[in-house]
Amino acid sequence: IYLIICYNRWGDVLKTYYDVQKFLRRFGIVTYIGNREAEIELSLIELKALKQEGIIAEEDYYQCLGVLSYEKELELAKRSGKQ
């Protein structure tokens, strides 16, 4: 079994939603709404803005995007499972 661990240029591991939150906090971005699905969406919006402004590297963007996409799919699966 191989485990792929991605580090960004600051040495942070970006594997979980919490890791992405810590990464965004470096830029003064805190996303807390009380609804996890909405928080993930807001994080995606903020992440795209950071990339468009050239504040973060493409590598960091795609690592965070992968984590957020995965977390979003999990939330959608949870929501559809409850109905």
GROMACS .gro file of N, CA and C in nm:
model
  249
    1ILE      N    1   0.086  -0.118   0.000
    1ILE     CA    2   0.000   0.000   0.000
    1ILE      C    3   0.089   0.123   0.000
    2TYR      N    4   0.060   0.213  -0.091
    2TYR     CA    5   0.134   0.338  -0.100
    2TYR      C    6   0.047   0.451  -0.050
    3LEU      N    7   0.106   0.540   0.026
    3LEU     CA    8   0.037   0.656   0.076
    3LEU      C    9   0.100   0.779   0.014
    4ILE      N   10   0.019   0.856  -0.055
    4ILE     CA   11   0.070   0.978  -0.119
    4ILE      C   12   0.041   1.094  -0.026
    5ILE      N   13   0.145   1.163   0.014
    5ILE     CA   14   0.132   1.280   0.100
    5ILE      C   15   0.185   1.399   0.023
    6CYS      N   16   0.103   1.502   0.011
    6CYS     CA   17   0.142   1.621  -0.064
    6CYS      C   18   0.177   1.732   0.033
    7TYR      N   19   0.292   1.791   0.014
    7TYR     CA   20   0.335   1.906   0.094
    7TYR      C   21   0.331   2.029   0.006
    8ASN      N   22   0.289   2.140   0.062
    8ASN     CA   23   0.298   2.263  -0.015
    8ASN      C   24   0.433   2.327   0.014
    9ARG      N   25   0.456   2.444  -0.042
    9ARG     CA   26   0.590   2.503  -0.030
    9ARG      C   27   0.625   2.549   0.111
   10TRP      N   28   0.525   2.554   0.201
   10TRP     CA   29   0.553   2.589   0.340
   10TRP      C   30   0.573   2.466   0.426
   11GLY      N   31   0.567   2.349   0.364
   11GLY     CA   32   0.586   2.226   0.437
   11GLY      C   33   0.460   2.172   0.500
   12ASP      N   34   0.344   2.231   0.469
   12ASP     CA   35   0.218   2.183   0.522
   12ASP      C   36   0.172   2.061   0.443
   13VAL      N   37   0.112   1.967   0.512
   13VAL     CA   38   0.050   1.852   0.447
   13VAL      C   39  -0.094   1.890   0.418
   14LEU      N   40  -0.137   1.872   0.294
   14LEU     CA   41  -0.273   1.907   0.256
   14LEU      C   42  -0.350   1.778   0.222
   15LYS      N   43  -0.406   1.715   0.326
   15LYS     CA   44  -0.478   1.589   0.306
   15LYS      C   45  -0.624   1.598   0.347
   16THR      N   46  -0.657   1.689   0.437
   16THR     CA   47  -0.793   1.696   0.491
   16THR      C   48  -0.849   1.837   0.477
   17TYR      N   49  -0.980   1.847   0.500
   17TYR     CA   50  -1.044   1.978   0.497
   17TYR      C   51  -0.984   2.070   0.603
   18TYR      N   52  -0.951   2.014   0.718
   18TYR     CA   53  -0.887   2.093   0.823
   18TYR      C   54  -0.753   2.149   0.775
   19ASP      N   55  -0.676   2.070   0.702
   19ASP     CA   56  -0.549   2.117   0.648
   19ASP      C   57  -0.569   2.235   0.553
   20VAL      N   58  -0.674   2.226   0.470
   20VAL     CA   59  -0.704   2.335   0.377
   20VAL      C   60  -0.747   2.459   0.454
   21GLN      N   61  -0.825   2.441   0.561
   21GLN     CA   62  -0.864   2.555   0.644
   21GLN      C   63  -0.742   2.624   0.703
   22LYS      N   64  -0.648   2.544   0.753
   22LYS     CA   65  -0.524   2.603   0.808
   22LYS      C   66  -0.448   2.677   0.699
   23PHE      N   67  -0.443   2.622   0.580
   23PHE     CA   68  -0.375   2.686   0.468
   23PHE      C   69  -0.441   2.820   0.435
   24LEU      N   70  -0.573   2.823   0.427
   24LEU     CA   71  -0.644   2.947   0.396
   24LEU      C   72  -0.627   3.051   0.507
   25ARG      N   73  -0.616   3.004   0.630
   25ARG     CA   74  -0.597   3.095   0.743
   25ARG      C   75  -0.467   3.174   0.731
   26ARG      N   76  -0.368   3.118   0.662
   26ARG     CA   77  -0.242   3.191   0.639
   26ARG      C   78  -0.266   3.322   0.565
   27PHE      N   79  -0.375   3.327   0.490
   27PHE     CA   80  -0.408   3.445   0.410
   27PHE      C   81  -0.522   3.525   0.471
   28GLY      N   82  -0.555   3.496   0.595
   28GLY     CA   83  -0.659   3.570   0.666
   28GLY      C   84  -0.799   3.527   0.629
   29ILE      N   85  -0.814   3.407   0.574
   29ILE     CA   86  -0.945   3.359   0.531
   29ILE      C   87  -0.994   3.254   0.630
   30VAL      N   88  -1.106   3.285   0.695
   30VAL     CA   89  -1.168   3.191   0.786
   30VAL      C   90  -1.309   3.165   0.735
   31THR      N   91  -1.341   3.040   0.710
   31THR     CA   92  -1.473   3.006   0.657
   31THR      C   93  -1.548   2.925   0.761
   32TYR      N   94  -1.629   2.992   0.839
   32TYR     CA   95  -1.715   2.923   0.933
   32TYR      C   96  -1.855   2.977   0.919
   33ILE      N   97  -1.945   2.891   0.878
   33ILE     CA   98  -2.085   2.928   0.858
   33ILE      C   99  -2.175   2.846   0.949
   34GLY      N  100  -2.132   2.723   0.979
   34GLY     CA  101  -2.215   2.633   1.058
   34GLY      C  102  -2.275   2.523   0.972
   35ASN      N  103  -2.256   2.534   0.842
   35ASN     CA  104  -2.303   2.433   0.747
   35ASN      C  105  -2.180   2.388   0.668
   36ARG      N  106  -2.138   2.265   0.689
   36ARG     CA  107  -2.013   2.217   0.630
   36ARG      C  108  -2.012   2.226   0.477
   37GLU      N  109  -2.124   2.192   0.415
   37GLU     CA  110  -2.130   2.197   0.269
   37GLU      C  111  -2.112   2.341   0.219
   38ALA      N  112  -2.174   2.437   0.286
   38ALA     CA  113  -2.160   2.578   0.249
   38ALA      C  114  -2.018   2.627   0.275
   39GLU      N  115  -1.958   2.580   0.382
   39GLU     CA  116  -1.820   2.619   0.413
   39GLU      C  117  -1.723   2.569   0.305
   40ILE      N  118  -1.747   2.449   0.256
   40ILE     CA  119  -1.663   2.395   0.149
   40ILE      C  120  -1.678   2.479   0.023
   41GLU      N  121  -1.802   2.515  -0.010
   41GLU     CA  122  -1.828   2.599  -0.127
   41GLU      C  123  -1.758   2.734  -0.114
   42LEU      N  124  -1.768   2.794   0.004
   42LEU     CA  125  -1.703   2.923   0.028
   42LEU      C  126  -1.551   2.910   0.019
   43SER      N  127  -1.498   2.800   0.071
   43SER     CA  128  -1.354   2.775   0.062
   43SER      C  129  -1.310   2.764  -0.084
   44LEU      N  130  -1.392   2.698  -0.167
   44LEU     CA  131  -1.361   2.688  -0.310
   44LEU      C  132  -1.358   2.826  -0.376
   45ILE      N  133  -1.453   2.910  -0.341
   45ILE     CA  134  -1.458   3.045  -0.398
   45ILE      C  135  -1.334   3.125  -0.357
   46GLU      N  136  -1.300   3.119  -0.229
   46GLU     CA  137  -1.183   3.192  -0.180
   46GLU      C  138  -1.054   3.139  -0.242
   47LEU      N  139  -1.046   3.008  -0.257
   47LEU     CA  140  -0.928   2.945  -0.317
   47LEU      C  141  -0.910   2.992  -0.461
   48LYS      N  142  -1.020   2.995  -0.537
   48LYS     CA  143  -1.013   3.041  -0.676
   48LYS      C  144  -0.968   3.187  -0.684
   49ALA      N  145  -1.017   3.268  -0.591
   49ALA     CA  146  -0.978   3.408  -0.590
   49ALA      C  147  -0.828   3.424  -0.562
   50LEU      N  148  -0.776   3.344  -0.469
   50LEU     CA  149  -0.633   3.350  -0.439
   50LEU      C  150  -0.549   3.310  -0.560
   51LYS      N  151  -0.596   3.210  -0.634
   51LYS     CA  152  -0.523   3.166  -0.753
   51LYS      C  153  -0.530   3.272  -0.863
   52GLN      N  154  -0.648   3.329  -0.885
   52GLN     CA  155  -0.664   3.431  -0.989
   52GLN      C  156  -0.578   3.554  -0.963
   53GLU      N  157  -0.560   3.587  -0.838
   53GLU     CA  158  -0.478   3.702  -0.802
   53GLU      C  159  -0.328   3.669  -0.800
   54GLY      N  160  -0.296   3.542  -0.818
   54GLY     CA  161  -0.156   3.501  -0.821
   54GLY      C  162  -0.092   3.495  -0.684
   55ILE      N  163  -0.173   3.483  -0.581
   55ILE     CA  164  -0.122   3.481  -0.445
   55ILE      C  165  -0.070   3.343  -0.407
   56ILE      N  166  -0.134   3.240  -0.459
   56ILE     CA  167  -0.089   3.104  -0.429
   56ILE      C  168  -0.039   3.037  -0.557
   57ALA      N  169   0.047   2.940  -0.539
   57ALA     CA  170   0.102   2.865  -0.652
   57ALA      C  171  -0.002   2.768  -0.706
   58GLU      N  172   0.012   2.733  -0.833
   58GLU     CA  173  -0.081   2.638  -0.894
   58GLU      C  174  -0.081   2.505  -0.822
   59GLU      N  175   0.036   2.461  -0.779
   59GLU     CA  176   0.047   2.333  -0.708
   59GLU      C  177  -0.038   2.334  -0.581
   60ASP      N  178  -0.030   2.443  -0.504
   60ASP     CA  179  -0.110   2.455  -0.383
   60ASP      C  180  -0.259   2.458  -0.416
   61TYR      N  181  -0.292   2.530  -0.522
   61TYR     CA  182  -0.431   2.541  -0.565
   61TYR      C  183  -0.488   2.402  -0.596
   62TYR      N  184  -0.416   2.325  -0.676
   62TYR     CA  185  -0.468   2.194  -0.716
   62TYR      C  186  -0.471   2.094  -0.602
   63GLN      N  187  -0.379   2.104  -0.508
   63GLN     CA  188  -0.384   2.017  -0.391
   63GLN      C  189  -0.508   2.048  -0.308
   64CYS      N  190  -0.531   2.176  -0.282
   64CYS     CA  191  -0.649   2.217  -0.205
   64CYS      C  192  -0.778   2.183  -0.281
   65LEU      N  193  -0.777   2.204  -0.410
   65LEU     CA  194  -0.894   2.175  -0.492
   65LEU      C  195  -0.931   2.027  -0.484
   66GLY      N  196  -0.831   1.941  -0.487
   66GLY     CA  197  -0.856   1.798  -0.476
   66GLY      C  198  -0.920   1.761  -0.343
   67VAL      N  199  -0.867   1.818  -0.235
   67VAL     CA  200  -0.921   1.790  -0.102
   67VAL      C  201  -1.065   1.842  -0.092
   68LEU      N  202  -1.088   1.964  -0.137
   68LEU     CA  203  -1.221   2.023  -0.127
   68LEU      C  204  -1.322   1.949  -0.214
   69SER      N  205  -1.280   1.906  -0.332
   69SER     CA  206  -1.370   1.829  -0.419
   69SER      C  207  -1.409   1.697  -0.353
   70TYR      N  208  -1.312   1.631  -0.292
   70TYR     CA  209  -1.338   1.506  -0.223
   70TYR      C  210  -1.435   1.528  -0.107
   71GLU      N  211  -1.410   1.631  -0.027
   71GLU     CA  212  -1.496   1.660   0.088
   71GLU      C  213  -1.637   1.697   0.043
   72LYS      N  214  -1.648   1.768  -0.068
   72LYS     CA  215  -1.779   1.804  -0.121
   72LYS      C  216  -1.856   1.679  -0.163
   73GLU      N  217  -1.790   1.586  -0.228
   73GLU     CA  218  -1.854   1.460  -0.267
   73GLU      C  219  -1.900   1.382  -0.144
   74LEU      N  220  -1.819   1.381  -0.039
   74LEU     CA  221  -1.859   1.313   0.085
   74LEU      C  222  -1.985   1.376   0.144
   75GLU      N  223  -1.990   1.507   0.145
   75GLU     CA  224  -2.107   1.577   0.199
   75GLU      C  225  -2.231   1.549   0.115
   76LEU      N  226  -2.217   1.549  -0.016
   76LEU     CA  227  -2.330   1.519  -0.103
   76LEU      C  228  -2.378   1.375  -0.081
   77ALA      N  229  -2.284   1.283  -0.062
   77ALA     CA  230  -2.321   1.143  -0.037
   77ALA      C  231  -2.393   1.129   0.097
   78LYS      N  232  -2.349   1.202   0.198
   78LYS     CA  233  -2.415   1.199   0.328
   78LYS      C  234  -2.558   1.253   0.316
   79ARG      N  235  -2.571   1.363   0.245
   79ARG     CA  236  -2.703   1.425   0.230
   79ARG      C  237  -2.799   1.336   0.154
   80SER      N  238  -2.751   1.274   0.046
   80SER     CA  239  -2.839   1.187  -0.032
   80SER      C  240  -2.869   1.058   0.043
   81GLY      N  241  -2.780   1.016   0.131
   81GLY     CA  242  -2.804   0.896   0.211
   81GLY      C  243  -2.907   0.916   0.319
   82LYS      N  244  -2.925   1.038   0.365
   82LYS     CA  245  -3.019   1.067   0.472
   82LYS      C  246  -3.163   1.072   0.421
   83GLN      N  247  -3.180   1.097   0.291
   83GLN     CA  248  -3.316   1.114   0.237
   83GLN      C  249  -3.384   0.984   0.211
   0.00000   0.00000   0.00000
